[in-house]
Amino acid sequence: MNVLIASSEAVPFCKTGGLADVAGALPKELERLGVEVSLILPLYRKVKREGLKPTNLKIRVPVSDRIEEASIWKGKTGNNVPVYLIEKDRYYDRDELYQTPEGDYPDNAERFIFFSRAILEAVKSIGLKPNLIHSNDWQTAMVPVYLKTIYKDDPYLRNIASLFTIHNLGYQGIFWYLDMHLTGLGWEYFNPEGIEFHGKINLLKGGIIFSDIINTVSKTYSEEIQTEEYGFGLDGVLRKRKADLYGIINGIEYDEWNPATDKNIPARYSLNDMKGKALCKRTLQREMGLKERDSPLIGMITRLASQKGLDILSESIENLMQLDLQIIVLGDGEERYQRILTDISRRYPEKAGIKIGFDNVLAKKIYAGSDFFLMPSRYEPCGLGQLISLRYGTIPIVRKTGGLTDTIIEFNPKSPRIPIPPSRIPLCPPLLKGDVGGLSGGKGGFKKGRRMGIRGNGFLFEEYSAEALLNSVKNALSSYKDKNLWRALVSNAMSSDFSWGASAKKYLDIYGRAINSANEKS
Ligand code: ADP
């Protein structure tokens, strides 16, 4: 199988969120499984050029009634996964990937419609022979649209299947209808069966409608997005395609996120020897200007957005500050939340530390140095923060939604132990027909994505309210006080296995389905 992964960001080249982690890790894991895989990205100013080289290849990409020329750079990731980067300075030689504090770049429609079409032109120019292109989120959602429209009879591209992954339905790439000319598509595609959405263009909708198979990043989220509450207006479109809609939980890169080898944290530790974690905590308290003491420390690393529960956090923060705890937030995003959090850290300097910005190194120090990790998300497609926290023995307190439901199991102090050695617990049973489906799939074996046999690894609350958040934190703190319980809980957390292996195999399965489906249609 030969697969091209198309993404607008990927670790280690450029990152604004979880998509980059996934697009960075999945190709390496697929390579391990014997897939011939490559990755394609825009060459942003932020991408470090070491290890990358310009090629002689040029592409000519139709945009509106013009031709835009671009160049292709090449590098690699993993052992030998080729990475191609589209160099087009007019679009990508900017400070940020998508937006500045003033808002989205006004030409984002053009930047990513161009990118999607450039991917197909690059496939031809490089001479890649993918059976399937795996595109991700609205930025590359036009790839499946083009494969089924403008390029459907292209002798080079016509048999390529498509998988489209929704990492977050809240971001759809919606633009005014007069941008339609950028796509090169006729107005016959500007209708509810095409990419029109309430009088505007919706790129993500195009991805859903035109791709052979669709998936999202947890089973629960694949079900939630078919409801009005979580569907962002596209639940009807998704329900229509439910037979082709799957949910596959993300993993994290266990080599990258590993407290036993992590050079970015002040001391290394593992389940057998946790002394280093205490040092990480003290160092973090010092670095963030908090009082060095043994009260429970809650970390948060997040976009400052309502999706991430910042509204209920803001509502409860004053009450949280009355408890015996400390809190550290690293976040980037909406100014109103920056203000609320900065104000709290000024008024409670010994208990609350806030750092505004995006900082990969500080993030690791917080994952390692905290006792708890808070994710009170309104909705959460998968969530990576809780998975990284588990790896660092930091206990997630999360709202029961999306991927958080599928990865965090409420800790029960009455039966705290793990019944089977974790290394022998399969991540999930081998894939059976229909077993990865959203609503299409079997209900057997692998319940709600949970790891079989693992006992509670965190704390969950259901109602989206400040009060439920506060109660869940209070409940979590009570387990911190009992050292034996705490050890069992940390041990459960660190034994949970969310490495990529099993999920990558599930991707292989749906790639196969997409290829079969494309063959049947052609
Ligand atoms: P998102 O919806 O933002 O993609 P995820 O939980 O899926 O949320 O992934 C977020 C990723 O980005 C994690 O790797 C997290 O550690 C990282 N991250 C989020 N905010 C920051 C920040 N301010 N600084 C550094 N890393 C961050």
Coordinates of C-alpha atoms in Angstrom, one line a residue, residues 20-474:
A20 CA 0.5 18.2 14.2
D21 CA 1.1 15.4 16.7
V22 CA -1.0 13.0 14.7
A23 CA 0.4 13.9 11.3
G24 CA 3.9 13.6 12.8
A25 CA 3.4 10.2 14.4
L26 CA 1.1 8.3 12.1
P27 CA 3.5 8.2 9.1
K28 CA 6.3 6.7 11.2
E29 CA 4.0 4.1 12.6
L30 CA 2.7 3.2 9.2
E31 CA 6.2 2.9 7.9
R32 CA 6.8 0.4 10.7
L33 CA 3.9 -1.6 9.5
G34 CA 5.4 -1.8 6.0
V35 CA 3.3 0.9 4.3
E36 CA 5.0 3.0 1.7
V37 CA 4.1 6.4 3.1
S38 CA 5.0 10.0 2.5
L39 CA 3.9 13.3 4.0
I40 CA 3.1 16.7 2.4
L41 CA 3.0 20.1 4.1
P42 CA 3.2 23.8 3.3
L43 CA 6.7 25.3 3.8
Y44 CA 5.9 28.0 6.4
R45 CA 8.4 30.5 7.7
K46 CA 8.3 28.6 11.0
V47 CA 9.5 25.4 9.5
K48 CA 13.2 24.9 10.5
R49 CA 15.2 24.3 7.3
E50 CA 17.8 21.9 8.7
G51 CA 17.5 18.5 7.0
L52 CA 15.3 19.9 4.2
K53 CA 16.5 20.7 0.7
P54 CA 14.9 22.4 -2.3
T55 CA 14.3 20.1 -5.3
N56 CA 14.3 21.2 -8.9
L57 CA 10.7 20.4 -9.1
K58 CA 8.3 23.2 -9.9
I59 CA 4.5 22.9 -10.0
R60 CA 1.9 25.1 -11.8
V61 CA -1.3 25.3 -9.9
P62 CA -4.5 26.8 -11.3
V63 CA -6.1 29.3 -8.8
S64 CA -9.1 31.2 -10.1
D65 CA -8.1 32.3 -13.7
R66 CA -4.4 32.4 -12.9
I67 CA -1.6 29.9 -12.7
E68 CA 0.4 30.0 -9.4
E69 CA 3.9 28.6 -9.6
A70 CA 5.5 26.9 -6.6
S71 CA 8.5 24.8 -5.7
I72 CA 8.9 21.6 -3.8
W73 CA 11.3 20.9 -0.9
K74 CA 12.1 17.5 0.4
G75 CA 13.2 16.1 3.8
K76 CA 12.4 13.0 5.8
T77 CA 10.9 11.9 9.1
G78 CA 11.0 8.5 10.9
N79 CA 13.5 6.1 9.4
N80 CA 12.9 7.0 5.8
V81 CA 9.5 8.6 5.3
P82 CA 9.8 11.2 2.6
V83 CA 8.4 14.6 3.5
Y84 CA 7.5 17.1 0.7
L85 CA 6.9 20.8 1.4
I86 CA 5.3 23.2 -0.9
E87 CA 7.2 26.5 -1.1
K88 CA 5.0 29.4 -2.0
D89 CA 6.2 32.5 -0.1
R90 CA 3.3 34.6 -1.0
Y91 CA 1.1 32.3 1.1
Y92 CA 3.3 30.7 3.7
D93 CA 6.2 33.0 4.4
R94 CA 4.4 34.7 7.3
D95 CA 4.9 34.8 11.1
E96 CA 2.1 32.3 11.9
L97 CA 0.3 29.3 10.3
Y98 CA -3.3 30.5 10.2
Q99 CA -3.8 33.6 12.2
T100 CA -2.3 36.5 14.1
P101 CA -3.7 38.0 17.4
E102 CA -5.8 40.2 15.1
G103 CA -7.6 37.3 13.6
D104 CA -7.4 34.8 10.7
Y105 CA -5.3 35.6 7.7
P106 CA -7.9 37.1 5.3
D107 CA -6.7 35.0 2.4
N108 CA -7.0 31.6 4.2
A109 CA -9.4 30.3 1.6
E110 CA -6.9 31.0 -1.2
R111 CA -3.9 29.7 0.8
F112 CA -5.5 26.3 1.5
I113 CA -7.5 25.8 -1.7
F114 CA -4.2 26.4 -3.4
F115 CA -2.5 23.9 -1.0
S116 CA -5.0 21.2 -1.7
R117 CA -4.7 21.5 -5.5
A118 CA -0.9 21.9 -5.2
I119 CA -0.8 18.5 -3.5
L120 CA -2.3 16.8 -6.6
E121 CA 0.0 18.7 -8.9
A122 CA 2.9 17.7 -6.7
V123 CA 1.9 14.0 -6.8
K124 CA 2.3 14.1 -10.6
S125 CA 5.4 16.2 -10.6
I126 CA 7.3 14.1 -8.0
G127 CA 6.0 10.9 -9.6
L128 CA 4.4 9.6 -6.4
K129 CA 2.1 6.6 -6.9
P130 CA -0.3 6.6 -3.9
N131 CA -3.2 4.3 -3.8
L132 CA -4.7 6.7 -1.3
I133 CA -4.4 10.3 -0.1
H134 CA -5.2 10.8 3.5
S135 CA -6.2 14.4 4.1
N136 CA -7.0 16.1 7.4
D137 CA -9.3 18.9 8.5
W138 CA -10.5 21.8 6.4
Q139 CA -7.1 22.9 5.2
T140 CA -6.7 19.8 3.0
A141 CA -10.4 19.0 2.6
M142 CA -10.4 20.0 -1.1
V143 CA -8.2 17.1 -2.0
P144 CA -11.0 14.5 -2.1
V145 CA -13.2 17.1 -3.8
Y146 CA -10.7 17.6 -6.6
L147 CA -10.1 13.8 -6.9
K148 CA -13.8 13.3 -7.6
T149 CA -14.3 16.4 -9.8
I150 CA -11.6 18.3 -11.8
Y151 CA -9.1 15.4 -11.6
K152 CA -11.5 12.5 -11.9
D153 CA -10.4 11.7 -15.5
D154 CA -6.8 12.7 -15.0
P155 CA -4.9 9.6 -16.3
Y156 CA -2.3 9.9 -13.5
L157 CA -4.7 10.6 -10.6
R158 CA -7.9 8.9 -11.4
N159 CA -7.6 5.8 -9.3
I160 CA -6.5 7.4 -6.1
A161 CA -8.8 6.8 -3.1
S162 CA -9.3 9.3 -0.4
L163 CA -9.7 9.2 3.4
F164 CA -10.7 12.4 5.2
T165 CA -10.1 12.7 8.9
I166 CA -12.0 15.2 11.0
H167 CA -9.8 16.3 13.9
N168 CA -12.2 19.1 15.0
L169 CA -15.6 19.7 13.5
G170 CA -15.6 23.2 15.1
Y171 CA -13.3 24.5 12.4
Q172 CA -14.8 24.1 9.0
G173 CA -13.0 26.6 6.7
I174 CA -16.2 28.6 5.9
F175 CA -15.7 31.5 3.4
W176 CA -18.0 33.8 1.5
Y177 CA -19.4 32.5 -1.8
L178 CA -17.4 34.9 -4.0
D179 CA -14.3 32.8 -3.2
M180 CA -15.9 30.1 -5.3
H181 CA -13.8 31.1 -8.3
L182 CA -10.6 30.2 -6.4
T183 CA -11.6 26.5 -6.4
G184 CA -11.9 26.2 -10.2
L185 CA -15.2 24.4 -9.7
G186 CA -18.3 25.4 -11.5
W187 CA -21.4 26.8 -9.8
E188 CA -23.1 23.4 -10.1
Y189 CA -21.0 22.4 -7.0
F190 CA -22.4 25.4 -5.0
N191 CA -25.5 23.7 -3.7
P192 CA -26.4 21.7 -0.5
E193 CA -25.2 18.4 -2.2
G194 CA -21.8 20.1 -2.8
I195 CA -19.7 22.6 -0.9
E196 CA -22.4 25.2 -0.3
F197 CA -23.4 25.8 3.4
H198 CA -26.0 28.4 4.2
G199 CA -24.9 30.6 1.3
K200 CA -21.2 30.2 1.9
I201 CA -18.4 27.9 0.9
N202 CA -17.6 25.1 3.4
L203 CA -14.4 23.3 2.6
L204 CA -14.7 20.7 5.4
K205 CA -18.2 19.8 4.1
G206 CA -16.6 19.1 0.7
G207 CA -14.2 16.7 2.4
I208 CA -17.1 14.8 4.1
I209 CA -19.2 14.6 0.9
F210 CA -16.5 13.7 -1.6
S211 CA -14.1 11.4 0.2
D212 CA -14.4 7.6 0.0
I213 CA -14.2 7.1 3.7
I214 CA -14.3 9.5 6.6
N215 CA -13.1 9.1 10.1
T216 CA -12.7 11.1 13.3
V217 CA -10.3 10.7 16.2
S218 CA -12.4 8.8 18.7
K219 CA -15.4 6.5 18.6
T220 CA -17.5 8.6 20.9
Y221 CA -16.8 11.7 18.9
S222 CA -17.8 9.9 15.7
E223 CA -21.2 9.3 17.3
E224 CA -21.5 12.8 18.9
I225 CA -20.9 14.7 15.7
Q226 CA -24.0 13.0 14.2
T227 CA -26.1 14.8 16.8
E228 CA -27.3 18.4 16.6
E229 CA -25.5 19.3 19.9
Y230 CA -22.1 18.5 18.5
G231 CA -22.7 18.6 14.8
F232 CA -21.9 22.3 14.1
G233 CA -24.6 22.2 11.4
L234 CA -23.1 19.3 9.6
D235 CA -24.7 16.5 11.6
G236 CA -27.2 15.8 8.8
V237 CA -24.5 15.6 6.2
L238 CA -22.6 13.2 8.5
R239 CA -25.6 11.1 9.2
K240 CA -26.1 10.6 5.5
R241 CA -22.6 9.2 5.4
K242 CA -22.7 7.2 8.6
A243 CA -22.0 3.9 6.8
D244 CA -18.6 5.3 5.8
L245 CA -17.8 7.1 9.1
Y246 CA -15.3 5.6 11.5
G247 CA -13.8 6.6 14.8
I248 CA -10.1 5.7 15.6
I249 CA -8.6 7.0 18.8
N250 CA -5.2 8.8 18.4
G251 CA -2.1 7.6 20.1
I252 CA 0.9 9.6 21.2
E253 CA 4.6 9.0 20.3
Y254 CA 5.9 7.0 23.2
D255 CA 9.5 7.8 22.3
E256 CA 8.8 11.5 22.2
W257 CA 6.7 11.6 25.4
N258 CA 8.7 9.6 27.8
P259 CA 9.6 10.8 31.4
A260 CA 12.3 8.1 31.6
T261 CA 14.3 9.7 28.7
D262 CA 13.0 13.3 28.4
K263 CA 15.9 15.7 28.3
N264 CA 13.6 18.7 28.6
I265 CA 12.5 17.9 32.2
P266 CA 14.7 18.5 35.2
A267 CA 14.9 14.8 36.3
R268 CA 13.9 11.6 34.7
Y269 CA 11.6 9.0 36.3
S270 CA 9.6 5.9 35.7
L271 CA 7.0 3.9 37.5
N272 CA 9.8 1.9 39.3
D273 CA 11.5 5.0 40.5
M274 CA 9.3 8.1 40.9
K275 CA 11.8 10.3 42.8
G276 CA 12.5 12.4 39.7
K277 CA 8.9 13.5 39.5
A278 CA 9.1 15.2 42.9
L279 CA 12.1 17.1 41.7
C280 CA 10.2 18.1 38.5
K281 CA 7.4 19.4 40.7
R282 CA 9.7 21.5 42.9
T283 CA 11.5 22.9 39.9
L284 CA 8.3 23.8 38.2
Q285 CA 6.9 25.5 41.2
R286 CA 10.1 27.6 41.4
E287 CA 10.2 28.4 37.7
M288 CA 6.6 29.6 37.8
G289 CA 7.1 31.6 41.0
L290 CA 4.8 29.4 43.2
K291 CA 5.5 28.5 46.8
E292 CA 7.4 25.2 47.0
R293 CA 5.1 23.0 49.0
D294 CA 3.4 19.7 48.8
S295 CA -0.1 20.7 48.0
P296 CA -1.6 19.1 44.9
L297 CA -0.5 20.9 41.7
I298 CA -2.9 21.0 38.8
G299 CA -1.5 21.7 35.3
M300 CA -3.3 22.9 32.2
I301 CA -1.8 23.2 28.7
T302 CA -4.4 24.4 26.3
R303 CA -5.7 26.7 23.7
L304 CA -7.5 29.4 25.6
A305 CA -10.9 28.9 23.9
S306 CA -14.4 28.1 25.2
Q307 CA -14.1 24.6 23.5
K308 CA -11.5 23.8 26.1
G309 CA -13.8 24.7 29.0
L310 CA -12.2 28.0 29.7
D311 CA -15.6 29.6 30.4
I312 CA -16.4 27.1 33.2
L313 CA -12.9 27.3 34.5
S314 CA -13.1 31.1 34.7
E315 CA -16.4 30.8 36.5
S316 CA -15.0 28.3 39.1
I317 CA -11.4 29.7 39.4
E318 CA -12.2 31.8 42.5
N319 CA -13.6 28.8 44.3
L320 CA -10.8 26.6 43.2
M321 CA -8.3 29.1 44.7
Q322 CA -10.0 28.5 48.1
L323 CA -8.9 24.9 48.1
D324 CA -5.6 23.5 49.1
L325 CA -4.0 23.3 45.7
Q326 CA -1.9 25.1 43.2
I327 CA -2.6 25.6 39.5
I328 CA -0.4 26.3 36.5
V329 CA -1.8 27.2 33.1
L330 CA 0.1 27.4 29.8
G331 CA -2.1 28.7 27.1
D332 CA -2.5 30.7 24.0
G333 CA -5.7 32.2 22.7
E334 CA -8.6 34.4 23.5
E335 CA -7.7 37.6 25.3
R336 CA -10.6 37.6 27.7
Y337 CA -9.3 34.3 29.2
Q338 CA -5.7 35.6 29.2
R339 CA -7.0 38.6 31.3
I340 CA -8.9 36.4 33.8
L341 CA -6.0 34.0 34.3
T342 CA -3.4 36.7 34.6
D343 CA -5.5 38.5 37.2
I344 CA -5.8 35.3 39.2
S345 CA -2.1 34.8 39.2
R346 CA -1.6 38.3 40.4
R347 CA -4.0 37.9 43.2
Y348 CA -2.8 34.4 44.2
P349 CA 0.9 34.6 43.4
E350 CA 1.8 31.6 45.6
K351 CA -1.0 29.4 44.2
A352 CA -1.5 30.3 40.5
G353 CA 1.1 30.5 37.8
I354 CA 0.1 31.6 34.3
K355 CA 2.2 31.6 31.1
I356 CA 0.6 33.0 28.0
G357 CA 2.1 31.6 24.8
F358 CA 3.0 28.4 23.0
D359 CA 6.0 26.7 24.5
N360 CA 6.9 23.1 23.8
V361 CA 9.6 22.8 26.5
L362 CA 7.5 24.4 29.3
A363 CA 4.7 22.1 28.3
K364 CA 6.8 19.0 29.0
K365 CA 7.9 20.5 32.4
I366 CA 4.2 21.0 33.3
Y367 CA 3.2 17.5 32.2
A368 CA 6.1 16.1 34.3
G369 CA 5.8 18.4 37.3
S370 CA 2.1 18.5 37.9
D371 CA 0.1 16.0 40.0
F372 CA -3.2 16.5 38.0
F373 CA -4.0 17.7 34.5
L374 CA -7.3 19.5 34.0
M375 CA -9.3 19.3 30.7
P376 CA -12.8 20.6 31.3
S377 CA -13.6 20.6 27.6
R378 CA -17.0 21.4 26.2
Y379 CA -16.2 19.0 23.4
E380 CA -13.1 17.1 22.7
P381 CA -12.6 15.0 19.5
C382 CA -9.8 13.0 21.0
G383 CA -7.6 15.1 23.2
L384 CA -3.9 14.5 23.5
G385 CA -3.1 16.3 26.7
Q386 CA -4.8 13.6 28.8
L387 CA -2.8 10.9 27.0
I388 CA 0.5 12.7 27.5
S389 CA -0.4 13.3 31.2
L390 CA -1.0 9.6 31.8
R391 CA 2.4 8.9 30.4
Y392 CA 4.0 11.3 32.8
G393 CA 2.0 9.9 35.8
T394 CA -0.1 13.1 36.0
I395 CA -3.7 12.3 36.7
P396 CA -6.3 13.7 34.3
I397 CA -9.4 15.4 35.6
V398 CA -11.6 15.7 32.5
R399 CA -15.1 16.3 31.3
K400 CA -16.8 13.2 30.0
T401 CA -17.0 14.0 26.3
G402 CA -15.5 12.7 23.0
G403 CA -12.1 11.1 23.2
L404 CA -11.9 11.9 26.9
T405 CA -14.7 9.4 27.5
D406 CA -12.9 6.8 25.5
T407 CA -9.5 7.1 27.3
I408 CA -10.1 8.1 30.9
I409 CA -11.8 5.8 33.3
E410 CA -13.1 7.0 36.7
F411 CA -10.8 6.0 39.5
N412 CA -12.6 3.9 42.1
P413 CA -10.8 4.1 45.5
K414 CA -12.6 0.9 46.5
S415 CA -10.9 -1.2 43.7
P416 CA -7.8 0.8 42.8
R417 CA -5.5 -1.9 41.5
I418 CA -4.8 -3.2 38.0
P419 CA -5.7 -6.9 37.7
I420 CA -3.4 -7.8 34.9
P421 CA 0.2 -6.6 34.2
P422 CA -0.3 -3.7 31.8
S423 CA 2.2 -4.9 29.3
R424 CA 0.1 -7.9 28.6
I425 CA -3.1 -6.0 28.1
P426 CA -3.9 -5.7 24.5
L427 CA -4.8 -2.2 23.4
C428 CA -7.8 -3.7 21.7
P429 CA -8.8 -7.0 20.1
P430 CA -7.7 -7.6 16.5
L431 CA -9.9 -5.7 14.1
L432 CA -13.1 -7.4 13.1
K433 CA -15.2 -6.5 10.2
G434 CA -17.2 -3.3 11.2
D435 CA -15.4 -3.0 14.5
V436 CA -14.0 0.5 14.0
G437 CA -17.2 1.9 12.8
G438 CA -18.9 5.0 14.2
L439 CA -22.5 3.9 14.1
S440 CA -21.7 1.4 11.4
G441 CA -19.5 -0.8 13.5
G442 CA -20.0 -3.7 15.8
K443 CA -20.5 -3.1 19.4
G444 CA -18.5 -6.2 20.4
G445 CA -15.3 -6.6 22.3
F446 CA -13.8 -3.2 22.7
K447 CA -16.2 -1.2 24.7
K448 CA -16.2 2.5 24.0
G449 CA -12.5 2.3 23.1
R450 CA -11.5 1.4 26.6
R451 CA -8.4 -0.6 27.3
M452 CA -9.5 -4.0 28.6
G453 CA -8.7 -4.7 32.2
I454 CA -7.3 -1.3 33.1
R455 CA -8.7 0.3 36.3
G456 CA -9.4 3.9 36.9
N457 CA -6.8 6.3 35.6
G458 CA -8.4 9.7 36.3
F459 CA -11.5 11.6 37.2
L460 CA -14.5 12.6 35.0
F461 CA -17.4 14.9 35.3
E462 CA -20.4 14.9 33.1
E463 CA -22.4 18.2 33.4
Y464 CA -20.8 21.1 31.6
S465 CA -20.8 23.5 34.6
A466 CA -18.5 25.3 37.0
E467 CA -20.0 23.4 39.9
A468 CA -19.4 20.0 38.3
L469 CA -15.8 21.0 37.6
L470 CA -15.3 22.1 41.2
N471 CA -16.8 18.9 42.6
S472 CA -14.7 16.7 40.4
V473 CA -11.5 18.5 41.5
K474 CA -12.5 18.1 45.2

